[in-house]
CSV table of C-alpha atoms in Angstrom, one decimal:
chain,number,residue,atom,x,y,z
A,1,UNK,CA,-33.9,-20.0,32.0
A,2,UNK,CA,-34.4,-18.9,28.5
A,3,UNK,CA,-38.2,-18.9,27.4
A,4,UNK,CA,-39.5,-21.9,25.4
A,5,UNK,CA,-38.8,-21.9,21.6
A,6,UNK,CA,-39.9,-24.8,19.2
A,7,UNK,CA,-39.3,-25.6,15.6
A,8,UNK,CA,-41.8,-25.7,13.2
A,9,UNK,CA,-43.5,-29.0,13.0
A,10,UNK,CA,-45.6,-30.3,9.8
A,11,UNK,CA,-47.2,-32.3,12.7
A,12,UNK,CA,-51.2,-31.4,13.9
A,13,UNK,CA,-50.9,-27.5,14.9
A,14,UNK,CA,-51.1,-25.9,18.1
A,15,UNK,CA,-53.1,-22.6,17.6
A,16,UNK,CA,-51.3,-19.3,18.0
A,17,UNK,CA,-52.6,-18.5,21.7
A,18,UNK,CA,-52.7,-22.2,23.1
A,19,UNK,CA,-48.7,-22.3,22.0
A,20,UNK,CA,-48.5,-18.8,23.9
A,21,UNK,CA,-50.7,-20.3,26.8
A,22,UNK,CA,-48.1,-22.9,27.4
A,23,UNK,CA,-45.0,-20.9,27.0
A,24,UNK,CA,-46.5,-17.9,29.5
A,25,UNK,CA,-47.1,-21.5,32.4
A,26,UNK,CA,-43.5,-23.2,31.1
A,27,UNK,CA,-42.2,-19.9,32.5
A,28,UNK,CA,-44.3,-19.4,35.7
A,29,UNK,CA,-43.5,-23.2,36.7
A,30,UNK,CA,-39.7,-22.7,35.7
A,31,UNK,CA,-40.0,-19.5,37.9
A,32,UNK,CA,-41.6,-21.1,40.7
A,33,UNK,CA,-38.9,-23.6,40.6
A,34,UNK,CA,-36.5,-21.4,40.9
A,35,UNK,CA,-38.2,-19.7,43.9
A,36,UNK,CA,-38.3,-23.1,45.3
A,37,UNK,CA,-34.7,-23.5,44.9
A,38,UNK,CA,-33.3,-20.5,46.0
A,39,UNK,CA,-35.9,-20.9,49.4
A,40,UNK,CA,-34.4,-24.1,50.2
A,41,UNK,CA,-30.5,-23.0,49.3
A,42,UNK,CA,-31.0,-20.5,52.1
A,43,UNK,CA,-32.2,-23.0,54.5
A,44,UNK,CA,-29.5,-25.1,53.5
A,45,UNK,CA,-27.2,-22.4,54.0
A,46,UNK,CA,-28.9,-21.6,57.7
A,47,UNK,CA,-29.0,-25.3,58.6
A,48,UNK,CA,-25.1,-25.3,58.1
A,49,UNK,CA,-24.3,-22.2,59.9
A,50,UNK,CA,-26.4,-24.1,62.9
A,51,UNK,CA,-24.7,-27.0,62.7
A,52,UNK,CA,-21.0,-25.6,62.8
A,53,UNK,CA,-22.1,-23.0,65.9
A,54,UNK,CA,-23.3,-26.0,67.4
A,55,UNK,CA,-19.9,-28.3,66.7
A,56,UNK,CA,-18.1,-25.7,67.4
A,57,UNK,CA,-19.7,-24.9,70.8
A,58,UNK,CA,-19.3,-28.6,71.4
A,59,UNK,CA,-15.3,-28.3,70.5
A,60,UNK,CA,-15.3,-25.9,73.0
A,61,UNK,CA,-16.5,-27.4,75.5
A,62,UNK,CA,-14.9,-30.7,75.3
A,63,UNK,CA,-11.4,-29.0,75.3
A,64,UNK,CA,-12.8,-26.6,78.2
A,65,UNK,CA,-13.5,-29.8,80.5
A,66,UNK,CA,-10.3,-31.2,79.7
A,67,UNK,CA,-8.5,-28.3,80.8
A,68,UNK,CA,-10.2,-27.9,83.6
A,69,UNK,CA,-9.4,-31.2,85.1
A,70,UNK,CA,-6.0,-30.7,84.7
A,71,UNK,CA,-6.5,-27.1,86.3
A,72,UNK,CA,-8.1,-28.5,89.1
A,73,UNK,CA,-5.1,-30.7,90.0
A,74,UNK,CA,-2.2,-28.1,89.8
A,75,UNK,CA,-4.8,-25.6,91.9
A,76,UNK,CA,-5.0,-28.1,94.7
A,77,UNK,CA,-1.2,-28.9,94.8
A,78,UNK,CA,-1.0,-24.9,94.7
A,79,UNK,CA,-3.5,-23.9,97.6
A,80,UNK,CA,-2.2,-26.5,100.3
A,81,UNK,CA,1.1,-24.9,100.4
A,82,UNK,CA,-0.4,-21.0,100.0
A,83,UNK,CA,-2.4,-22.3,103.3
A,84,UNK,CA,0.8,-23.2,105.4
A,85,UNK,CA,2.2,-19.7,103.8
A,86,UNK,CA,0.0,-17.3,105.2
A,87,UNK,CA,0.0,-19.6,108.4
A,88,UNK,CA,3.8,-19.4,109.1
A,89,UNK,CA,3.1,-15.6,107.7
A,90,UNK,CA,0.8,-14.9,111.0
A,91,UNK,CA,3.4,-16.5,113.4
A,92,UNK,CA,6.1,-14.4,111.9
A,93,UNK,CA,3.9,-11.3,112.3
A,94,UNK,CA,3.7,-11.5,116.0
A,95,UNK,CA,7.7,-12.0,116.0
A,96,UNK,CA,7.7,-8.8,114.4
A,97,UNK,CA,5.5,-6.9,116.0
A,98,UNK,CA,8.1,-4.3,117.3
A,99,UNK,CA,9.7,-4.2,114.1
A,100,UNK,CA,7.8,-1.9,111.6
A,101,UNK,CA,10.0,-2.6,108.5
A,102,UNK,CA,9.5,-6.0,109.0
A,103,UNK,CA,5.9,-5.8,109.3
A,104,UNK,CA,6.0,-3.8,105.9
A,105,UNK,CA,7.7,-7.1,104.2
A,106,UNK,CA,5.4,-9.1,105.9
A,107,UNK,CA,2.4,-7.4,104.9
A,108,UNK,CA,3.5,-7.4,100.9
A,109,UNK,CA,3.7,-11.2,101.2
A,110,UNK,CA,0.9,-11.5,102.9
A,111,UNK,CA,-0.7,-9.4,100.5
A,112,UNK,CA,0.9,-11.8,97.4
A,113,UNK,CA,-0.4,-14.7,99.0
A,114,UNK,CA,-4.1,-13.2,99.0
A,115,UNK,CA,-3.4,-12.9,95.5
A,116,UNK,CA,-2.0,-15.8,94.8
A,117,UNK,CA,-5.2,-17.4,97.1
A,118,UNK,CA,-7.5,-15.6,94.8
A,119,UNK,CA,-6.5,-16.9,91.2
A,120,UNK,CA,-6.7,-20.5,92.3
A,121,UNK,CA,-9.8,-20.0,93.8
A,122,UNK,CA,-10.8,-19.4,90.2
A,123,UNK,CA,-9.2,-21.6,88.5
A,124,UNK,CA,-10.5,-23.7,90.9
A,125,UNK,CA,-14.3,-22.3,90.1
A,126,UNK,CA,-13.5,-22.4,86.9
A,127,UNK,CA,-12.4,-26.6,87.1
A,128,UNK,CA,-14.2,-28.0,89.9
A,129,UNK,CA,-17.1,-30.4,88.9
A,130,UNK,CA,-19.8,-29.0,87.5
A,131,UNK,CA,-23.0,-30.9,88.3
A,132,UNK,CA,-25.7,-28.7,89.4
A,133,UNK,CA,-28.9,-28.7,90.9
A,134,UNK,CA,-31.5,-27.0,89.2
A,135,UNK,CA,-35.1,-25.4,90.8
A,136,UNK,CA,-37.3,-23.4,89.7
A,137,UNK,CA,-35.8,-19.1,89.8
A,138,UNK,CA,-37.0,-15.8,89.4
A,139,UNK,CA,-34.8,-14.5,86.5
A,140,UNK,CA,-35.3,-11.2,88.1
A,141,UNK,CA,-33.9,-12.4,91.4
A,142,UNK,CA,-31.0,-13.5,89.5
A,143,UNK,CA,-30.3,-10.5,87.8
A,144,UNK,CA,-30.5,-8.5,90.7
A,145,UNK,CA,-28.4,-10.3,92.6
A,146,UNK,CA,-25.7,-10.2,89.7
A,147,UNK,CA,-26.0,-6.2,89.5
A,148,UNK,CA,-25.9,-6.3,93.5
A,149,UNK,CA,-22.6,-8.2,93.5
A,150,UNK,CA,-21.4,-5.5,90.6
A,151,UNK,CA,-23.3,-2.6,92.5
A,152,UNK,CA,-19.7,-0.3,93.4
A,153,UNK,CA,-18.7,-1.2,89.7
A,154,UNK,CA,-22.1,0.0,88.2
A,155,UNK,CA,-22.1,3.4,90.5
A,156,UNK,CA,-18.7,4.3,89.3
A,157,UNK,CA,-18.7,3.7,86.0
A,158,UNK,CA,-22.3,5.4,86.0
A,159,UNK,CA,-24.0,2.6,83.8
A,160,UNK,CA,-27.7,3.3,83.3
A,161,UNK,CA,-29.2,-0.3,83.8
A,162,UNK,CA,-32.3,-1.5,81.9
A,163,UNK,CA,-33.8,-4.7,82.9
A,164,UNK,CA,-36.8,-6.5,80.6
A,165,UNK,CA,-38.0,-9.8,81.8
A,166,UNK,CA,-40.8,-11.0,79.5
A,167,UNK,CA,-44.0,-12.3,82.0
A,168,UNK,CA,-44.6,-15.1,83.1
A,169,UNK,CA,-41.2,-16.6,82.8
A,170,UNK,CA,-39.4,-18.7,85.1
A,171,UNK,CA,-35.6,-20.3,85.2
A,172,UNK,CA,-34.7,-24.1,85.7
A,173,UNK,CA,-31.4,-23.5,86.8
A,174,UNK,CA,-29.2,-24.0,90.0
A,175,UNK,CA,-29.0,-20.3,91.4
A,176,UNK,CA,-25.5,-19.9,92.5
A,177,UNK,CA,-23.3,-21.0,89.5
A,178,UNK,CA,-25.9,-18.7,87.2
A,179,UNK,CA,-26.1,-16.0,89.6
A,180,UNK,CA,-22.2,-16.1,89.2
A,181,UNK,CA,-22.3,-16.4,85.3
A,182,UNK,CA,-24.6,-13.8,85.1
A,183,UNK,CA,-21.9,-11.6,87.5
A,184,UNK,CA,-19.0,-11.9,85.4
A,185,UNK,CA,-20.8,-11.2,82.3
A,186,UNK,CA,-22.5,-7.6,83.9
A,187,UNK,CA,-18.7,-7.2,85.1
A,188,UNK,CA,-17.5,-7.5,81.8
A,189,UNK,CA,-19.5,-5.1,80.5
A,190,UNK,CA,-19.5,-2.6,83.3
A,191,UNK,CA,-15.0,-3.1,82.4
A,192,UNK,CA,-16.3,-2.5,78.8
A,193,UNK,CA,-18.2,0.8,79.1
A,194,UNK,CA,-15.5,2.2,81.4
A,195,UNK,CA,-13.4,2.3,78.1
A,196,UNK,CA,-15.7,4.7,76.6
A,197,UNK,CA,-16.1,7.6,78.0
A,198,UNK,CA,-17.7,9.8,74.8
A,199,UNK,CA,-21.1,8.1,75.1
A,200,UNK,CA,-23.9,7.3,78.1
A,201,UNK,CA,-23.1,3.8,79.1
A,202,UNK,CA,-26.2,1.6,79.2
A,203,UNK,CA,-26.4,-2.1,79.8
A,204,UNK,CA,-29.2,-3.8,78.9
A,205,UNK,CA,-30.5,-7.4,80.2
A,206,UNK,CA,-33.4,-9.0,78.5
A,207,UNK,CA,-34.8,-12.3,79.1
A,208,UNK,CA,-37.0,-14.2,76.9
A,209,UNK,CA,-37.6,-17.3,75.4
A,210,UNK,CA,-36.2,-18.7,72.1
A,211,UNK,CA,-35.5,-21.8,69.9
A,212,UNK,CA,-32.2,-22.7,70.2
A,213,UNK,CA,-29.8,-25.8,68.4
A,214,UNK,CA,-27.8,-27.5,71.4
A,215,UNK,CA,-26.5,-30.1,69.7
A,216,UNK,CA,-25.4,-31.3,66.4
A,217,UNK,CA,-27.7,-34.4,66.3
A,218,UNK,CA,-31.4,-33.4,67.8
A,219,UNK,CA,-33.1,-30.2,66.4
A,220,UNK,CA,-34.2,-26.8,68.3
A,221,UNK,CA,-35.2,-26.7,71.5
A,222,UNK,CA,-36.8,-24.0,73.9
A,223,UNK,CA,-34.7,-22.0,76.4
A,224,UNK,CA,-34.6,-19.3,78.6
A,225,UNK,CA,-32.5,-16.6,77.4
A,226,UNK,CA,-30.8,-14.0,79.1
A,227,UNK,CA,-29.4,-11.3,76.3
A,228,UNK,CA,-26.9,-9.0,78.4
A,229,UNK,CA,-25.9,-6.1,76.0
A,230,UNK,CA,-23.9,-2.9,76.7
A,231,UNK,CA,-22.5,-0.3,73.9
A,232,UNK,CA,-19.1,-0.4,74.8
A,233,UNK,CA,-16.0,-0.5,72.7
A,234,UNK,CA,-17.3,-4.2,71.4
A,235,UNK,CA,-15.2,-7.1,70.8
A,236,UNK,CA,-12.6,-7.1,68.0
A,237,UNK,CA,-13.3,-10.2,65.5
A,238,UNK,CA,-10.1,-11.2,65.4
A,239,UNK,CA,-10.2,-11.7,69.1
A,240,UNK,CA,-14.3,-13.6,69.3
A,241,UNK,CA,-12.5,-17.2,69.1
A,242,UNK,CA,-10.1,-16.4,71.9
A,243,UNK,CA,-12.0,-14.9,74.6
A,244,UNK,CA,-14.0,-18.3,75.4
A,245,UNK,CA,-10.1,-19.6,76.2
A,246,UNK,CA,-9.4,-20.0,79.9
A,247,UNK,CA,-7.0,-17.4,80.8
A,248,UNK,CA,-7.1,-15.1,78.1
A,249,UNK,CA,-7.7,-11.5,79.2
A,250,UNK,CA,-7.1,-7.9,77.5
A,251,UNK,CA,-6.9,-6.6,80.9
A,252,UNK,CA,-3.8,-5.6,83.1
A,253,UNK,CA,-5.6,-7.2,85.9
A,254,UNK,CA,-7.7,-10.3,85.8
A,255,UNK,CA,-6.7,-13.9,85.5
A,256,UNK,CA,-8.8,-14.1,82.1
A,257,UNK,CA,-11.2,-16.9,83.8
A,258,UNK,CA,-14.0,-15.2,84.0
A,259,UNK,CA,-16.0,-16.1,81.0
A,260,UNK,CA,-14.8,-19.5,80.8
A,261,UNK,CA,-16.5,-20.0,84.1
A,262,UNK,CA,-19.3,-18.3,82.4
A,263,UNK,CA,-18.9,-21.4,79.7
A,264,UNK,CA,-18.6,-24.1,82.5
A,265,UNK,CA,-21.5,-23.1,84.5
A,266,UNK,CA,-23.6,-22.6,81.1
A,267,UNK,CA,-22.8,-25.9,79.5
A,268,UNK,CA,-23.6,-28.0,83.2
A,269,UNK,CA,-26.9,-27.0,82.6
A,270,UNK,CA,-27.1,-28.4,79.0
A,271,UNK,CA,-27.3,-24.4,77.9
A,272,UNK,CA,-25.4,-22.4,74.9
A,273,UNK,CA,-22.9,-19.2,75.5
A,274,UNK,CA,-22.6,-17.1,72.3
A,275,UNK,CA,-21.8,-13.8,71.0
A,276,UNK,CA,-24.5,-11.9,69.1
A,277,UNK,CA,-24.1,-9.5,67.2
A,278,UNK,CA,-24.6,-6.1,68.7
A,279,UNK,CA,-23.3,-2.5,67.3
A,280,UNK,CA,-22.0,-0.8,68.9
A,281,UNK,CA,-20.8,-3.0,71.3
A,282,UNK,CA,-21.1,-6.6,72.7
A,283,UNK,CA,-23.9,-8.8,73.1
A,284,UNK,CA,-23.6,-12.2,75.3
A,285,UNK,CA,-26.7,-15.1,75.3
A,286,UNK,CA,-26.6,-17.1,77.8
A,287,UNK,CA,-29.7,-19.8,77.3
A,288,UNK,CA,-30.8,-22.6,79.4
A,289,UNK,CA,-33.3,-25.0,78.7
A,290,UNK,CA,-36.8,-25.5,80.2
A,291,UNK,CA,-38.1,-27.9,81.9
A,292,UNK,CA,-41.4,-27.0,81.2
A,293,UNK,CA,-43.7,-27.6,78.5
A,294,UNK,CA,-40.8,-28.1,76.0
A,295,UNK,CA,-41.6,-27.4,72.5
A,296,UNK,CA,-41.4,-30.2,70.0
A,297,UNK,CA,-38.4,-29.4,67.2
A,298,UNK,CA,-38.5,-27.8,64.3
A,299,UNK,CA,-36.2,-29.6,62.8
A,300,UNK,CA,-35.0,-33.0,61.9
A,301,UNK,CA,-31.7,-34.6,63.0
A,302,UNK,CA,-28.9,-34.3,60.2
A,303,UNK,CA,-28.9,-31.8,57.7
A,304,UNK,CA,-29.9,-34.3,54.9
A,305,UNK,CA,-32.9,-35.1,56.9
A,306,UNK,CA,-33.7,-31.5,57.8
A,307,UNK,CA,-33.3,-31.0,53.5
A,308,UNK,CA,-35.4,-34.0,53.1
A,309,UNK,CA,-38.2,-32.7,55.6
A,310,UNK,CA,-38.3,-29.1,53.9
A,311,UNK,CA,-38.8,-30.6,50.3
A,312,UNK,CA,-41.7,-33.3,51.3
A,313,UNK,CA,-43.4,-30.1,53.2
A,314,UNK,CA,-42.7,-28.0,50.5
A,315,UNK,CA,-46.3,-27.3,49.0
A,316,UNK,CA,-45.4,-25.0,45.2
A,317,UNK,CA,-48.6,-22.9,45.0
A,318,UNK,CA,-50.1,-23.4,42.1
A,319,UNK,CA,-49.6,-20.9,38.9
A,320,UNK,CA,-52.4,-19.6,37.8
A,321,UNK,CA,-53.1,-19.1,34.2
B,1,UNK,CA,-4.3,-25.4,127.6
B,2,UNK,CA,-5.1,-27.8,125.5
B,3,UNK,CA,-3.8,-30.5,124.3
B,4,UNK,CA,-4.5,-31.2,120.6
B,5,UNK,CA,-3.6,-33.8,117.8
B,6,UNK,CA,-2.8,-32.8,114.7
B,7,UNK,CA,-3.1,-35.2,111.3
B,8,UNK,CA,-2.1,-34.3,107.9
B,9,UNK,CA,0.0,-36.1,105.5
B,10,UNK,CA,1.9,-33.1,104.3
B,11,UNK,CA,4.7,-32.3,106.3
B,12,UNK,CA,4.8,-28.6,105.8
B,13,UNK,CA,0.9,-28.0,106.9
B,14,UNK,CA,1.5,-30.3,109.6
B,15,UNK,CA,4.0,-28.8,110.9
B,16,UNK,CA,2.6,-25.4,110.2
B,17,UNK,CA,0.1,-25.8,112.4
B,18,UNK,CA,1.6,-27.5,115.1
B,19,UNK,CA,4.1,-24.4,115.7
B,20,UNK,CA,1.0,-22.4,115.4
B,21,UNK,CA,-1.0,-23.8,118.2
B,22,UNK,CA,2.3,-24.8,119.9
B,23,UNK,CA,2.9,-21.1,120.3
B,24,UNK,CA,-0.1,-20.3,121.6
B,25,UNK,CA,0.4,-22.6,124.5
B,26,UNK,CA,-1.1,-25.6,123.3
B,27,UNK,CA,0.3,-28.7,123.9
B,28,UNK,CA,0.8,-30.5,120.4
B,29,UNK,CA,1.0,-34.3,118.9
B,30,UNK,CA,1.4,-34.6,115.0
B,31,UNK,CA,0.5,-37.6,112.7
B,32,UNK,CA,1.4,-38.1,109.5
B,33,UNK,CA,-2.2,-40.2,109.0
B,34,UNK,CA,-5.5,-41.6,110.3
B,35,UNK,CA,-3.2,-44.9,111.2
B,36,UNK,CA,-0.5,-43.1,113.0
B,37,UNK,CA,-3.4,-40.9,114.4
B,38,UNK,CA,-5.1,-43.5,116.0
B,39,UNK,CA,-1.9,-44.9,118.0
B,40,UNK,CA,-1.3,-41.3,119.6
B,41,UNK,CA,-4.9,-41.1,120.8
B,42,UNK,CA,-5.3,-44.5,122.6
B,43,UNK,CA,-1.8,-43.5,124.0
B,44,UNK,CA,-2.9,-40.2,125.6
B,45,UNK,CA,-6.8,-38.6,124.7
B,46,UNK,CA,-6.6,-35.1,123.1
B,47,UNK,CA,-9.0,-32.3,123.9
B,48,UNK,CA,-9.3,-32.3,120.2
B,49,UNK,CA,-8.4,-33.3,116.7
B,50,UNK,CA,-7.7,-31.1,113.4
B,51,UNK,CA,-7.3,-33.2,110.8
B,52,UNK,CA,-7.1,-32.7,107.5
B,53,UNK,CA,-9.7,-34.4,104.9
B,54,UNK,CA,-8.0,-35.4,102.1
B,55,UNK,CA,-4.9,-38.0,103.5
B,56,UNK,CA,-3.4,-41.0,101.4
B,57,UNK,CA,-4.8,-43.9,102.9
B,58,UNK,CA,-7.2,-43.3,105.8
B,59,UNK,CA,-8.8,-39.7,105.0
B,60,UNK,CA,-10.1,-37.6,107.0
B,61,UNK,CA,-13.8,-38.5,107.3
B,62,UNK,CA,-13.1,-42.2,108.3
B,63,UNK,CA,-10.5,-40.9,110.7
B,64,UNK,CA,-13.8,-39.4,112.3
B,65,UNK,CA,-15.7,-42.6,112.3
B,66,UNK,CA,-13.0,-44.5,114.2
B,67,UNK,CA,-12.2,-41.8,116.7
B,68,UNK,CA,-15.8,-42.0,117.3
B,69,UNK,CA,-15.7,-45.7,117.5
B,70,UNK,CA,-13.1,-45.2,120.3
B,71,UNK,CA,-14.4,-41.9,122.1
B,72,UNK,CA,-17.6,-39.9,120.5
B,73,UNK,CA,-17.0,-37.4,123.2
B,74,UNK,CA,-13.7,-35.7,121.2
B,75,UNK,CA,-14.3,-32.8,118.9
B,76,UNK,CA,-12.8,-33.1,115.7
B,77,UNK,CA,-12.2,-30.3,113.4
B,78,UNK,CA,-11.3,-30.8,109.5
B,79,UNK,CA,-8.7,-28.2,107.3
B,80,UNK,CA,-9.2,-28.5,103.4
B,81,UNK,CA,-7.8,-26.5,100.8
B,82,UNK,CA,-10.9,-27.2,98.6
């Protein structure tokens, strides 16, 4: 804003320094305004980016659910017959038992069926109904028993593990489903850090608490975080929206499920699955809230009331002359 | 050997496991449900019953309950895909 200029007035005079006095506090006031407004356009601007994560985790998730009912029902119609399959397989085995050639052919079927068995059992992990039961965890334990499941992957790729559990924190969450979230996401990064073979690969896990927006229409709440990062090759931007999608995979093997189950199992328990932002390489949160002691919001409901809260709070110190 | 009931609405598991345990020497009766599966027991007892759990109708759980009406004394083993 331009600095305060008035006409010459035959009206009673303002000495020389009181007209300086106020020009010098129209500034600092205009100033301060301005401070004021550029505070709140970035909380605006932070309020919004909230509130479009959070829709847009809620998109997802809607559309996930849907897709997994309808995976559920073709997995079922699939697995019955795969059952009588590798039944009538076994008879046909002991027909063949003097016939090596034979048993060959047998044994690739058989070995197709597995297969076969294996995807629908994800999809079927990935679909089936996702109410949990939550208790009170060691996030330790958890972790431990997602590197243990991983253990062959982690020796061969030679990942250097570092685990950092803040103290005195405990999980509300239903230890199967997270113990297998927690799995596919070391697996994903153990895959990852295979790719690169020029630097030490290190995955770190650190769990901590955090103020997190669930939803689009209540403010922060606490939760348990678990921050899994490795510095692998990273995730390409233009593929972050579609590696949440069931059955999308860069990988010549894998039925691209895994961290859509991740995305189930996260969301059953009212939590958040996001990317951070890592470099080099990928960062996955996966949060969960916590039953105990939960801290009050931060925040308001809607953006306009969030706006409306940060401007009746807003206290402008006062310039000084 | 024994002689065992087998209960599943779809043919091809049915008869799947029948040929299974039939060649193993085990004398086998198939039903196509818990209805059908009833008649064939009060006709003859089986040593046991595989059933499966998910069946149109009658499933595989209440199948239990009125075999057990009858006779609590047969073992009853369920197949699911789940």
């Amino acid at each position: 804003m331009s600095p305060f200029s008035i006409e010459q007035d035959p009206r009673p005079s303002i000495s020389q320094s009181d007209f300086g006095e106020l020009v010098r506090s129209f500034n600092e006031i205009t100033s301060q305004l301005e401070r004021t407004h550029d505070t709140l356009r970035a909380e605006v601007a932070e309020l919004k980016h909230e509130l479009a994560e959070a829709n847009e985790r809620l998109r997802r998730s809607r559309s996930l659910a849907a897709l997994g009912e309808m995976a559920a029902g073709i997995a079922h119609e699939i697995r019955n017959p795969l059952g009588a399959m590798a039944l009538n397989l076994g008879v046909l085995r002991e027909d063949l038992e003097s016939m090596p050639d034979s048993l060959v052919l047998c044994d690739r079927l058989a070995g197709s069926v597995q297969g076969l068995d294996a995807i629908v059992g994800d999809v079927l992990s990935f679909a089936r109904d996702t109410r949990v039961s939550t208790r009170c965890c060691e996030p330790l334990e958890l972790i431990n028993a997602a590197l243990e499941a991983n253990a062959p992957l982690v020796d061969r790729v030679g990942v250097r593990v570092e685990v950092d559990v803040r103290p005195g924190l405990s999980a509300d969450v239903d230890p199967g489903p997270v113990t297998q979230a927690l799995t596919n996401v070391v697996r994903n990064a153990c895959e990852a850090l295979e790719t690169v073979p020029d630097r030490a690969p290190v995955l770190s896990i650190v769990v901590d608490r955090g103020l997190v927006r669930t939803t689009t229409d209540a403010g922060r709440v606490e939760h348990l975080r678990f921050l899994i990062r490795d510095n692998g090759p990273g995730i390409p931007d233009e593929l972050k929206e579609r590696i949440f999608n069931p059955f999308f995979t860069t990988r010549e093997t894998g039925t691209g499920l895994g961290l859509a189950i991740v995305h189930r199992i996260v969301d059953a328990h009212g939590g958040t699955l996001t990317i951070e932002d890592a470099t080099p390489g990928t960062a996955i949160c996966l949060s969960f809230p916590t039953a105990a002691d939960p801290v009050p919001s931060e925040h308001e409901a809607s953006l306009a009331e969030a706006v409306r809260d940060r401007i009746q709070n807003h206290e402008p110190r006062r310039s000084t002359p | 050997m024994s002689r065992i009931l087998v209960v599943d609405d779809k043919e091809m598991m049915r008869d799947s496991v029948a040929t299974l345990l039939g060649r193993r020497g085990h004398g086998v009766v198939a039903a196509s449900g818990g209805e059908q599966a009833l008649e064939k027991l009060g006709a003859r007892r089986p040593d046991v019953v595989v059933t499966d759990l998910q069946m149109p109708g009658m499933n595989g759980l209440e199948l239990l309950a009125a075999i057990q009406e009858v006779d609590d004394g047969i073992p009853v083993i369920f197949m699911t895909a789940y």
